[in-house]
């Protein structure tokens, strides 16, 4: 399984939670390259680690043929592997339910294809556009609304060049959202020159980076990466913590490095059944984010995307939950609960009219 390093005796609780990796050298564990090299990505290793019933493993193999998987040892170690309802496990382990289309999930519910003036660039709102610079991710989130792209490769250099030309030729764009996939899977130099080229366009005032790396591979936020990113400020960093269990010491350090470099951090969670769909869990997540200087920005209703139906939470249940939370929680902790309206109509806030709904609140 590629674990190297001399045997060491685990001395802290954290180490003993590293399961099969508890003997890995601390320096290796904290090295993002080691984490990437040692990602769990074969069915065989997954079966060994999870020890599920054979029928479950067999079904999982079918899922993997449609939707691949990869999990960093770091993220894997946050999981209670034998608990099928574990919020970490739900987000990263292929689940037979991904292949049930009973609720009619579609591949591209947001019709992102419609607002693409060129491959990978979505220009839906006049003043900003979203550039999907890669389809790769450090980990494949099972609830991802772009899972249809997972088999496509990385956007080649020519494509990035075409995106820059489009933005340069469109003076209305003042903000570019660099997204994917996960842009932090690109080589540092490629990302640096892409951000630099956008920065050189006079009408581009602000850059935004969307990445789940602080959650799934926080050790990738190295001082050298942060030095590169800070050159391109004003740069806003949006990440995606979904569970309070993801708020580890490592994640907090990654966030602190970014904030210390003058890069404001926001969070876009997805409301996921079994992961964060109770008031208690959601409040713990929101408080935890505020403690590490991450501003909760959006809470997305899970899109009706094929392969993620089992994560969807009733919209009204979500509205009631967020209504309760917003009444009793610091405004700095409360994200906007929104849904992406199918058919490319954009984001719509999901809010109850408080006065009308007093009857169902305590
Ligand atoms: C969400 C989104 C944006 C960014 O919208 P904000 O409300 O500014 O966060 C931009 N383009 C597309 C296509 C989006 O889906
Ligand atoms: S990091 Fe983002 S794009 Fe990648 S799998 Fe997770 S949700 Fe999807």
XYZ file of C-alpha atoms and ligand atoms in Angstrom:
385
model
C 0.000 0.000 0.000
C 3.019 2.228 -0.407
C 3.478 3.173 3.229
C 7.089 3.987 3.918
C 9.036 5.383 6.811
C 10.451 3.714 9.871
C 8.164 2.310 12.530
C 7.288 4.805 15.180
C 5.227 4.355 18.274
C 2.051 6.409 18.155
C 2.062 8.707 21.127
C -1.048 10.802 20.734
C -4.710 9.992 20.242
C -4.583 11.639 16.871
C -1.936 9.239 15.686
C -3.872 6.203 16.746
C -6.806 7.522 14.702
C -4.699 7.244 11.578
C -5.749 3.617 11.240
C -3.579 1.806 8.724
C -1.257 4.804 8.506
C -0.474 5.126 12.192
C 3.126 4.106 11.680
C 3.783 6.652 8.953
C 6.470 9.180 9.704
C 5.025 12.528 10.818
C 7.083 14.368 8.179
C 5.603 12.170 5.434
C 2.084 12.564 6.787
C 2.399 16.356 6.733
C 3.861 16.313 3.202
C 1.122 16.941 0.648
C 3.040 15.063 -2.041
C 3.101 11.957 0.142
C -0.635 12.372 0.723
C -1.323 12.636 -3.011
C 0.903 9.648 -3.851
C -0.774 7.536 -1.201
C -4.378 8.345 -2.028
C -6.756 5.435 -1.697
C -7.866 4.798 -5.249
C -8.035 1.056 -5.837
C -11.045 -1.129 -5.087
C -8.767 -3.696 -3.503
C -7.323 -1.298 -0.955
C -10.752 0.140 -0.232
C -12.117 -3.354 0.453
C -9.209 -4.081 2.792
C -9.694 -0.843 4.689
C -13.469 -0.965 4.999
C -14.108 -4.702 5.391
C -17.707 -4.331 4.217
C -19.938 -7.277 3.369
C -19.079 -8.825 -0.039
C -22.368 -7.698 -1.630
C -21.562 -4.099 -0.720
C -18.057 -4.347 -2.211
C -19.500 -5.852 -5.370
C -22.034 -3.034 -5.756
C -19.303 -0.518 -5.043
C -17.269 -1.840 -7.952
C -20.185 -1.101 -10.266
C -20.416 2.449 -8.923
C -16.700 3.036 -9.407
C -16.981 2.159 -13.100
C -19.316 5.149 -13.514
C -17.947 7.495 -10.861
C -14.292 7.032 -9.898
C -12.978 7.729 -6.427
C -9.859 8.969 -4.677
C -9.433 9.773 -0.984
C -6.370 11.247 0.710
C -5.099 9.286 3.725
C -5.606 12.481 5.743
C -9.318 12.701 4.907
C -9.738 8.939 5.231
C -8.304 9.104 8.754
C -11.118 11.451 9.837
C -13.617 8.678 9.139
C -15.118 6.024 11.368
C -14.818 3.429 8.615
C -17.195 0.838 10.036
C -20.065 3.293 10.462
C -22.023 3.425 7.190
C -23.715 6.671 8.305
C -20.490 8.469 9.174
C -20.533 12.003 7.689
C -16.944 11.742 6.446
C -17.523 8.322 4.924
C -20.696 9.523 3.195
C -18.743 12.277 1.441
C -15.881 10.160 0.124
C -16.774 6.464 -0.209
C -18.645 5.321 -3.350
C -22.179 4.312 -2.419
C -24.508 1.976 -4.333
C -27.201 4.639 -4.088
C -25.239 6.733 -6.602
C -26.612 4.455 -9.300
C -30.300 4.786 -8.426
C -31.926 7.366 -10.629
C -35.372 6.959 -9.126
C -35.866 10.664 -8.495
C -34.850 11.499 -12.032
C -31.581 13.308 -11.399
C -30.088 14.686 -14.592
C -26.432 15.072 -15.507
C -26.394 18.834 -15.931
C -29.385 20.224 -14.006
C -28.065 23.779 -14.106
C -27.619 23.667 -17.864
C -24.172 25.125 -17.431
C -23.553 24.102 -21.026
C -25.913 26.895 -22.072
C -23.902 29.794 -20.675
C -20.542 28.621 -21.981
C -19.117 30.951 -24.607
C -16.157 28.552 -24.780
C -15.429 25.155 -23.284
C -15.018 25.386 -19.508
C -15.933 29.049 -19.112
C -19.389 29.864 -17.720
C -20.523 33.461 -18.124
C -23.958 33.615 -16.560
C -23.833 36.877 -14.598
C -22.712 40.055 -16.325
C -19.970 41.203 -13.931
C -18.282 37.850 -13.236
C -17.468 34.578 -14.885
C -16.416 31.138 -13.747
C -13.416 29.388 -15.273
C -13.231 25.603 -14.886
C -9.488 25.218 -15.249
C -9.315 21.478 -14.582
C -11.570 18.508 -13.959
C -9.185 16.914 -11.462
C -9.691 16.966 -7.706
C -7.615 15.770 -4.782
C -10.668 13.854 -3.587
C -13.887 13.044 -5.434
C -16.806 14.201 -3.286
C -19.707 11.843 -3.740
C -22.224 14.706 -3.722
C -20.384 16.714 -6.397
C -22.662 18.442 -8.897
C -19.992 18.236 -11.583
C -19.426 14.501 -11.318
C -20.331 14.161 -14.978
C -16.909 15.654 -15.821
C -14.804 13.293 -13.746
C -13.690 11.192 -16.671
C -12.599 14.141 -18.780
C -8.949 15.123 -18.465
C -7.320 18.362 -17.484
C -8.111 21.451 -19.506
C -5.107 21.860 -21.742
C -2.980 25.003 -21.902
C -4.623 26.217 -25.094
C -7.944 26.260 -23.294
C -6.607 28.406 -20.482
C -5.237 30.794 -23.095
C -8.657 31.017 -24.771
C -10.250 31.849 -21.404
C -7.812 34.693 -20.862
C -8.553 36.030 -24.355
C -12.301 35.917 -23.676
C -12.010 37.774 -20.366
C -9.677 40.343 -21.922
C -12.194 40.951 -24.713
C -15.177 41.298 -22.326
C -14.847 44.564 -20.367
C -17.985 43.874 -18.282
C -16.172 41.141 -16.344
C -14.673 42.538 -13.148
C -14.312 39.275 -11.232
C -13.082 35.879 -12.354
C -13.854 32.779 -10.323
C -11.147 30.191 -10.867
C -12.733 26.833 -10.214
C -12.901 23.272 -11.516
C -12.558 20.541 -10.477
C -9.994 21.859 -8.053
C -7.590 24.526 -9.352
C -5.078 23.593 -6.656
C -4.445 20.318 -8.492
C -2.723 22.371 -11.220
C 1.051 22.727 -11.063
C 1.880 25.833 -9.024
C 3.600 27.523 -11.987
C 0.605 26.993 -14.302
C -1.797 28.459 -11.773
C 0.590 31.335 -11.059
C 0.812 32.317 -14.712
C -2.957 31.941 -15.240
C -3.736 34.183 -12.246
C -1.017 36.610 -13.351
C -2.451 36.835 -16.872
C -5.934 37.578 -15.472
C -4.477 40.132 -13.080
C -2.841 41.909 -16.022
C -6.260 42.604 -17.604
C -7.168 46.150 -16.538
C -10.903 45.561 -15.980
C -10.377 42.461 -13.805
C -10.537 43.896 -10.300
C -10.937 40.801 -8.196
C -9.988 37.122 -8.408
C -11.699 34.314 -6.595
C -10.391 30.798 -6.124
C -12.706 27.885 -5.338
C -10.927 24.906 -3.798
C -11.679 22.107 -1.362
C -7.990 21.586 -0.624
C -8.093 23.146 2.896
C -10.629 20.423 3.766
C -9.297 17.340 2.019
C -5.553 18.064 1.854
C -4.779 21.018 4.156
C -1.030 20.353 4.041
C -1.080 21.544 0.411
C -1.506 25.112 1.727
C 2.248 25.529 2.112
C 4.023 28.829 2.810
C 5.312 28.785 -0.772
C 1.839 28.291 -2.273
C 0.527 31.105 -0.084
C 3.369 33.413 -1.203
C 2.377 32.749 -4.807
C -1.336 33.364 -4.170
C -0.801 36.564 -2.244
C 0.875 38.183 -5.268
C -2.500 38.072 -7.011
C -4.556 39.874 -4.375
C -7.306 40.988 -4.087
C -7.924 37.266 -4.133
C -10.825 35.692 -2.290
C -10.601 32.038 -1.365
C -13.800 29.984 -1.186
C -13.690 26.515 0.257
C -16.183 23.831 1.241
C -16.324 22.518 4.798
C -19.482 20.459 5.272
C -18.980 18.773 8.627
C -17.615 20.041 11.947
C -15.450 16.898 11.973
C -13.474 18.452 9.119
C -12.334 21.319 11.346
C -9.043 19.776 12.392
C -5.788 21.273 13.607
C -4.350 20.867 10.086
C -7.330 22.573 8.451
C -7.150 25.431 10.956
C -3.455 25.946 10.155
C -4.133 26.015 6.402
C -6.832 28.644 6.920
C -4.628 30.706 9.201
C -1.847 30.796 6.623
C -4.253 32.157 4.013
C -5.853 34.703 6.321
C -2.433 35.856 7.569
C -1.472 36.505 3.947
C -4.443 38.833 3.504
C -6.563 36.322 1.605
C -10.124 36.358 2.972
C -11.732 32.951 3.338
C -15.351 32.077 2.766
C -17.152 28.778 2.910
C -19.733 27.252 0.596
C -21.306 24.212 2.222
C -23.755 21.842 0.655
C -26.701 20.773 2.789
C -26.324 17.000 2.806
C -28.581 14.381 4.314
C -26.802 12.575 7.120
C -23.856 14.992 7.072
C -25.085 18.384 8.287
C -28.890 18.375 8.204
C -29.588 18.959 11.887
C -29.559 22.295 13.723
C -26.967 21.016 16.213
C -24.479 19.855 13.593
C -24.984 22.884 11.392
C -24.480 25.285 14.291
C -21.343 23.449 15.380
C -20.005 23.767 11.828
C -20.835 27.466 11.550
C -19.382 28.352 14.966
C -16.292 26.296 14.181
C -15.773 28.109 10.891
C -16.036 31.505 12.544
C -13.429 30.446 15.121
C -10.920 29.805 12.330
C -11.782 33.077 10.510
C -13.759 31.479 7.702
C -16.929 33.345 6.825
C -19.919 31.110 5.992
C -21.066 32.439 2.613
C -23.476 30.023 0.958
C -25.303 26.897 2.004
C -26.371 25.158 -1.182
C -29.355 22.908 -1.478
C -28.040 19.750 -3.127
C -28.728 19.982 -6.867
C -30.914 17.318 -8.484
C -27.817 15.891 -10.095
C -27.592 12.294 -11.257
C -25.716 10.190 -8.706
C -26.363 12.403 -5.674
C -30.102 11.980 -5.051
C -29.550 10.254 -1.733
C -28.008 13.431 -0.289
C -30.948 15.710 -0.970
C -32.739 17.360 1.941
C -36.283 18.628 1.657
C -36.106 22.358 0.791
C -38.617 23.302 3.489
C -36.791 21.304 6.116
C -33.644 23.222 5.178
C -35.453 26.570 5.316
C -36.903 25.837 8.736
C -33.494 24.781 10.006
C -31.757 27.916 8.723
C -34.557 30.105 10.068
C -34.046 28.685 13.544
C -30.298 29.090 13.268
C -30.405 32.655 12.012
C -32.630 33.701 14.931
C -30.218 32.468 17.553
C -26.810 32.825 15.940
C -24.363 35.637 15.247
C -24.980 37.090 11.815
C -21.325 36.532 10.936
C -21.932 32.774 11.164
C -25.028 32.556 9.016
C -24.638 31.701 5.324
C -27.218 32.396 2.655
C -29.212 29.241 1.982
C -29.664 29.076 -1.781
C -30.553 26.728 -4.565
C -29.272 26.783 -8.081
C -32.470 26.895 -10.084
C -32.520 24.125 -12.703
C -32.372 25.336 -16.252
C -29.569 27.865 -15.837
C -31.657 30.487 -14.059
C -29.039 31.060 -11.368
C -29.031 31.085 -7.592
C -32.206 31.721 -5.667
C -32.291 32.484 -1.917
C -34.399 30.023 0.086
C -35.971 32.005 2.857
C -39.196 31.617 4.695
C -41.223 34.726 5.353
C -40.644 34.864 9.080
C -43.944 36.501 9.919
C -45.978 33.939 8.039
C -44.095 31.010 9.441
C -44.064 31.836 13.125
C -46.634 29.129 13.614
C -44.189 26.297 13.018
C -41.358 27.772 15.062
C -41.251 27.275 18.836
C -22.340 30.815 -8.289
C -21.844 31.277 -9.542
C -21.098 32.459 -9.631
C -20.763 33.298 -8.427
O -21.890 33.854 -7.843
P -21.765 34.656 -6.470
O -23.178 34.881 -6.069
O -21.027 35.903 -6.770
O -21.003 33.809 -5.511
C -20.668 32.855 -10.880
N -20.947 32.149 -11.986
C -21.655 31.005 -11.931
C -21.957 30.276 -13.190
C -22.122 30.521 -10.716
O -22.812 29.376 -10.672
S -13.671 19.243 -4.792
Fe -15.447 20.274 -5.678
S -15.386 19.787 -7.878
Fe -14.035 18.327 -6.810
S -15.320 16.549 -6.386
Fe -15.408 17.868 -4.567
S -17.233 19.156 -4.888
Fe -16.668 18.254 -6.889
